[in-house]
Tab-separated table of C-alpha atoms in Angstrom:
chain	number	residue	atom	x	y	z
A	5	MET	CA	22.317	26.861	6.952
A	6	LYS	CA	22.765	24.242	9.574
A	7	LYS	CA	26.358	25.423	10.105
A	8	ILE	CA	25.264	29.002	10.632
A	9	LEU	CA	22.540	27.816	13.200
A	10	MET	CA	25.001	25.679	15.138
A	11	ALA	CA	27.451	28.433	15.307
A	12	GLY	CA	24.806	30.775	16.576
A	13	LEU	CA	23.876	28.110	19.192
A	14	ILE	CA	27.585	27.758	20.319
A	15	VAL	CA	27.777	31.430	20.703
A	16	LEU	CA	24.636	31.604	22.902
A	17	LEU	CA	25.665	28.769	25.009
A	18	SER	CA	29.141	30.337	25.517
A	19	LEU	CA	27.684	33.629	26.482
A	20	SER	CA	25.350	31.877	29.058
A	21	LEU	CA	28.346	30.123	30.581
A	22	PHE	CA	30.167	33.397	31.382
A	23	ALA	CA	26.935	35.170	32.737
A	24	GLU	CA	27.105	35.978	36.413
A	25	ARG	CA	24.903	37.467	39.027
A	26	LYS	CA	26.762	40.282	40.615
A	27	ALA	CA	25.775	42.540	43.778
A	28	LEU	CA	27.287	45.650	45.376
A	29	VAL	CA	25.868	46.262	48.830
A	30	ILE	CA	26.616	49.460	50.722
A	31	GLY	CA	25.622	50.527	54.084
A	32	ASN	CA	26.618	53.946	55.410
A	33	SER	CA	25.839	54.459	59.214
A	34	ASN	CA	28.348	57.083	60.354
A	35	TYR	CA	27.189	60.529	59.342
A	36	ALA	CA	28.231	63.863	60.943
A	37	GLY	CA	26.062	64.457	64.048
A	38	MET	CA	23.962	61.268	63.690
A	39	THR	CA	24.717	57.502	63.480
A	40	LEU	CA	22.212	55.315	61.887
A	41	ALA	CA	21.727	51.937	63.473
A	42	ALA	CA	20.164	50.018	60.589
A	43	PRO	CA	22.467	50.059	57.748
A	44	SER	CA	25.055	47.650	59.095
A	45	ASN	CA	22.265	45.215	59.870
A	46	ASP	CA	20.504	45.809	56.547
A	47	ILE	CA	23.642	45.135	54.509
A	48	ASN	CA	24.500	41.965	56.639
A	49	ALA	CA	20.909	40.513	55.841
A	50	MET	CA	20.816	41.520	52.206
A	51	SER	CA	24.404	40.095	51.612
A	52	THR	CA	23.389	36.694	53.124
A	53	ALA	CA	20.208	36.534	51.058
A	54	LEU	CA	21.904	37.611	47.744
A	55	GLY	CA	24.554	35.104	48.411
A	56	SER	CA	22.128	32.288	48.880
A	57	TRP	CA	20.424	33.356	45.756
A	58	GLY	CA	23.573	32.908	43.631
A	59	PHE	CA	24.902	36.404	43.646
A	60	ASN	CA	28.809	37.165	43.864
A	61	VAL	CA	28.313	39.892	46.506
A	62	SER	CA	30.549	42.775	47.403
A	63	LYS	CA	29.551	44.122	50.803
A	64	ARG	CA	30.913	47.644	51.981
A	65	ALA	CA	30.268	49.655	54.989
A	66	ASN	CA	30.683	53.341	55.965
A	67	LEU	CA	32.432	54.642	52.819
A	68	ALA	CA	33.626	58.246	52.425
A	69	TYR	CA	33.043	59.642	48.967
A	70	ALA	CA	36.312	58.530	47.399
A	71	PRO	CA	36.168	54.898	48.431
A	72	MET	CA	32.488	54.929	47.686
A	73	ARG	CA	32.980	56.085	44.145
A	74	ALA	CA	35.871	53.740	43.763
A	75	ALA	CA	33.654	50.752	44.980
A	76	ILE	CA	30.906	51.557	42.472
A	77	ASP	CA	33.269	52.235	39.656
A	78	SER	CA	34.905	48.928	40.267
A	79	PHE	CA	31.669	47.141	40.395
A	80	LEU	CA	30.542	48.731	37.118
A	81	VAL	CA	33.789	47.771	35.381
A	82	SER	CA	33.264	44.105	36.427
A	83	LEU	CA	29.935	43.842	34.680
A	84	SER	CA	29.311	42.264	31.233
A	85	PRO	CA	26.241	42.518	28.979
A	86	GLN	CA	25.480	38.949	30.070
A	87	ASP	CA	25.450	39.637	33.820
A	88	GLU	CA	22.498	40.245	36.216
A	89	ALA	CA	23.386	43.186	38.484
A	90	LEU	CA	22.026	44.438	41.704
A	91	PHE	CA	22.873	47.486	43.624
A	92	TYR	CA	21.696	48.161	47.280
A	93	PHE	CA	22.166	51.113	49.521
A	94	SER	CA	21.101	51.839	52.981
A	95	GLY	CA	21.953	55.244	54.340
A	96	PHE	CA	21.008	58.907	53.739
A	97	ASN	CA	20.246	60.536	50.439
A	98	GLY	CA	20.144	64.265	49.236
A	99	SER	CA	18.802	66.124	46.288
A	100	ASP	CA	19.897	69.148	44.161
A	101	ASN	CA	16.362	69.498	42.905
A	102	SER	CA	17.202	67.854	39.652
A	103	ASN	CA	18.899	64.699	40.687
A	104	ASP	CA	18.853	62.396	43.761
A	105	PHE	CA	22.267	61.480	45.309
A	106	LEU	CA	23.425	58.803	47.830
A	107	LEU	CA	25.428	60.410	50.533
A	108	PRO	CA	28.753	59.058	51.752
A	109	ALA	CA	29.701	58.354	55.324
A	110	GLY	CA	30.986	61.331	57.218
A	111	SER	CA	28.992	63.793	55.334
A	112	ASN	CA	26.412	66.090	56.903
A	113	PRO	CA	22.846	65.368	55.317
A	114	GLY	CA	21.653	68.642	56.852
A	115	THR	CA	24.075	70.925	55.170
A	116	LEU	CA	25.693	69.137	52.313
A	117	ARG	CA	24.830	70.343	48.856
A	118	PRO	CA	25.172	67.098	46.938
A	119	SER	CA	26.767	66.912	43.462
A	120	ALA	CA	28.735	64.550	41.414
A	121	ALA	CA	31.889	65.823	43.224
A	122	ASN	CA	30.763	64.725	46.688
A	123	ALA	CA	28.039	62.127	46.469
A	124	ILE	CA	26.655	59.410	44.071
A	125	GLY	CA	24.112	60.395	41.527
A	126	VAL	CA	21.190	57.927	41.377
A	127	ARG	CA	20.393	58.666	37.692
A	128	SER	CA	23.897	58.343	36.438
A	129	LEU	CA	24.264	55.006	38.486
A	130	MET	CA	21.289	53.601	36.946
A	131	ASP	CA	22.316	54.669	33.335
A	132	SER	CA	25.715	52.718	33.906
A	133	LEU	CA	23.974	49.761	35.364
A	134	ALA	CA	21.846	49.432	32.164
A	135	TYR	CA	24.963	48.040	30.500
A	136	ALA	CA	24.212	44.675	32.253
A	137	ARG	CA	21.479	42.266	31.038
A	138	SER	CA	19.302	43.245	33.845
A	139	SER	CA	19.861	45.476	36.807
A	140	ILE	CA	17.883	46.199	40.043
A	141	VAL	CA	18.645	49.236	42.340
A	142	ILE	CA	17.317	49.057	45.697
A	143	LEU	CA	17.543	52.202	47.971
A	144	GLU	CA	16.818	51.995	51.583
A	145	ALA	CA	16.951	55.622	52.069
A	146	SER	CA	14.443	58.598	52.397
A	147	ARG	CA	15.133	59.060	56.065
A	148	THR	CA	14.597	61.715	58.587
A	149	TRP	CA	17.761	63.694	59.539
A	150	ALA	CA	17.521	64.381	63.341
A	151	PRO	CA	20.944	65.050	65.010
A	152	GLN	CA	20.703	65.816	68.657
A	153	GLY	CA	19.913	69.376	69.461
A	154	SER	CA	19.030	70.338	65.854
A	155	ARG	CA	15.600	70.591	63.908
A	156	ALA	CA	14.632	67.386	62.215
A	157	LEU	CA	14.818	67.449	58.315
A	158	SER	CA	12.849	65.048	56.053
A	159	LYS	CA	15.248	63.864	53.412
A	160	PRO	CA	13.013	61.997	50.881
A	161	LEU	CA	14.179	60.452	47.503
A	162	HIS	CA	12.415	62.311	44.493
A	163	TRP	CA	12.124	60.913	41.095
A	164	VAL	CA	12.941	62.626	37.955
A	165	GLY	CA	13.191	59.638	35.660
A	166	SER	CA	11.797	59.535	32.296
A	167	LYS	CA	11.850	56.480	29.936
A	168	ALA	CA	12.785	53.131	31.649
A	169	PRO	CA	16.057	51.421	30.458
A	170	THR	CA	15.295	47.877	29.205
A	171	LYS	CA	15.283	45.211	31.934
A	172	GLN	CA	16.013	47.558	34.747
A	173	VAL	CA	13.993	48.391	37.923
A	174	VAL	CA	14.484	50.882	40.889
A	175	VAL	CA	12.958	50.065	44.226
A	176	TYR	CA	12.450	52.726	47.097
A	177	ALA	CA	11.747	51.721	50.549
A	178	THR	CA	8.908	54.302	50.401
A	179	ALA	CA	7.242	56.435	47.680
A	180	PRO	CA	9.001	59.461	46.200
A	181	ASP	CA	8.758	62.646	48.286
A	182	ARG	CA	8.031	60.585	51.393
A	183	VAL	CA	10.240	59.430	54.262
A	184	VAL	CA	10.203	56.138	56.099
A	185	THR	CA	8.222	56.056	59.337
A	186	GLU	CA	10.905	54.943	61.817
A	187	LEU	CA	13.401	57.562	63.027
A	188	ASN	CA	16.362	55.317	63.638
A	189	VAL	CA	15.645	51.604	64.045
A	190	GLU	CA	18.127	48.755	64.323
A	191	ARG	CA	16.693	47.091	61.121
A	192	SER	CA	14.890	48.652	58.327
A	193	VAL	CA	11.216	47.436	57.866
A	194	PHE	CA	11.309	47.411	54.176
A	195	THR	CA	14.684	45.612	53.850
A	196	LEU	CA	13.751	42.638	56.050
A	197	ALA	CA	10.132	42.464	54.391
A	198	PHE	CA	11.682	42.445	50.915
A	199	ILE	CA	14.197	39.732	51.683
A	200	ASN	CA	11.361	37.547	53.301
A	201	ALA	CA	9.168	38.141	50.390
A	202	MET	CA	11.619	37.204	47.798
A	203	GLU	CA	12.773	34.180	49.790
A	204	THR	CA	9.389	32.672	50.391
A	205	THR	CA	7.099	33.539	47.311
A	206	ASP	CA	6.755	31.311	44.382
A	207	SER	CA	5.993	34.212	42.148
A	208	ASN	CA	8.193	36.226	40.005
A	209	PHE	CA	9.588	39.663	40.963
A	210	LEU	CA	6.958	41.697	39.371
A	211	MET	CA	4.065	39.576	40.824
A	212	THR	CA	5.785	39.662	44.439
A	213	MET	CA	6.165	43.369	44.791
A	214	PRO	CA	2.379	44.317	45.106
A	215	GLY	CA	1.926	41.961	47.914
A	216	LEU	CA	5.044	43.392	49.649
A	217	ILE	CA	3.907	46.824	49.283
A	218	SER	CA	0.459	45.979	50.656
A	219	GLU	CA	2.061	44.146	53.703
A	220	ILE	CA	4.283	47.154	54.646
A	221	MET	CA	1.281	49.623	54.168
A	222	GLN	CA	-0.785	47.422	56.523
A	223	ALA	CA	2.038	47.254	59.092
A	224	THR	CA	2.762	50.927	59.117
A	225	GLN	CA	-0.879	51.993	58.948
A	226	GLN	CA	-0.368	53.389	55.413
A	227	ARG	CA	2.484	55.716	56.456
A	228	GLN	CA	5.095	53.876	54.515
A	229	VAL	CA	4.298	52.843	50.883
A	230	PRO	CA	7.277	51.186	49.017
A	231	TRP	CA	7.543	52.003	45.413
A	232	PHE	CA	9.145	50.676	42.288
A	233	ALA	CA	9.474	51.481	38.613
A	234	GLY	CA	10.539	49.503	35.588
A	235	SER	CA	11.005	45.827	35.338
A	236	PRO	CA	13.912	43.396	35.386
A	237	GLY	CA	12.201	41.032	32.943
A	238	VAL	CA	8.718	39.492	32.507
A	239	ASP	CA	9.651	36.507	34.573
A	240	TYR	CA	12.676	37.508	36.445
A	241	ARG	CA	13.136	35.966	39.914
A	242	LEU	CA	15.775	36.805	42.569
A	243	ASN	CA	15.586	33.574	44.215
A	244	PRO	CA	16.566	30.673	41.805
A	245	ASN	CA	15.130	28.268	44.201
A	246	ILE	CA	11.799	30.119	44.235
A	247	TYR	CA	9.622	27.324	42.820
A	248	LYS	CA	10.361	25.510	45.912
A	249	GLY	CA	8.668	28.261	48.127
A	250	GLN	CA	5.095	28.750	48.986
A	251	GLY	CA	3.462	31.632	47.668
A	252	ARG	CA	2.335	34.175	50.196
A	253	TYR	CA	1.069	37.140	48.354
A	254	ASP	CA	-2.026	37.953	46.206
A	255	ILE	CA	-1.807	40.350	43.298
A	256	LEU	CA	-3.285	43.739	44.390
A	257	ASP	CA	-4.337	46.778	42.476
A	258	LEU	CA	-2.639	49.279	44.758
A	259	GLU	CA	-2.710	53.075	44.788
A	260	GLY	CA	0.441	54.870	45.676
A	261	GLY	CA	2.851	51.890	45.100
A	262	GLY	CA	4.058	49.507	42.613
A	263	SER	CA	4.264	51.794	39.604
A	264	LEU	CA	5.657	50.269	36.574
A	265	SER	CA	5.926	53.701	34.666
A	266	TRP	CA	8.789	56.111	34.879
C-alpha cells in the first residue's frame, strides 16, 4: 500500500514539474476601412503583465485569417492537461446569429459574413482550450464599426453558451449585446483596468472581478458593464505574487455583470 501511495505521489509531483502557464495574445488593428488604435497598445500591456505573472507569452499582431488560425492551432497543440492557458484578443468580432467570431486583420467587419472558413469561432476555441487544466478567454471586442463616410454599426459579442466547461472562464470587456463606450481610443479601458486589478489586489480571480466591474461601471456612468461567465478555479490567481499586493476591491452584488452562470 505504501508503495502504491508513493508511486502516486511521484506521478503527481512529476506532472506538476511539467505544468506551465501559457498565453496567446492577439491584437488586430488593421481592418478594411478602419484602423483601431487600441489593439497594439492592449497586447503590449497584456503581454508585459502576463509575463510578469509567470506566463510564457506568444504575442501576435495584425493577423490575416490563415496566420491567425495557424497561431491558434499552434498554441492549442502546445497545451498539456497540466497547463494553465490564457487567450486574449483585442479587435473586431462578428456573428452569424448562432456563434460569435473573432475577425482577422484585413477583413471588413461591416460586410463580412463570418464563418469557420474566414474567422475564429469563440465557442470552438473555448472547447479546444478546455483541454488545459484551466483556461481563461479575454475578449476586448464588442466595438462600433465606423469607417469614414459610412453608417456606424454596433458589433457586440453575444452569448450562446450552455454548460460551463470545468475550470474555464470567458471575460467580455462589456456585457453581451452591448458595445464598449469609446469609439477608437489609444488604450482600451477594460484591458488597462483588468491588468491593474489583477496586479494590485490580494484577492483571487473570482473575488476581484466584481470590484473591477463596479469600477468600470462608475467610470463610464454605467455605459460599459464588463461580464464574465464560468470559473478558472475556486482560488485561482493570475498573479502568483498576489499575496504581496494590497486589496482594493470590495465584493459587490452587481446587476448586469459578473455572472457565474452560462
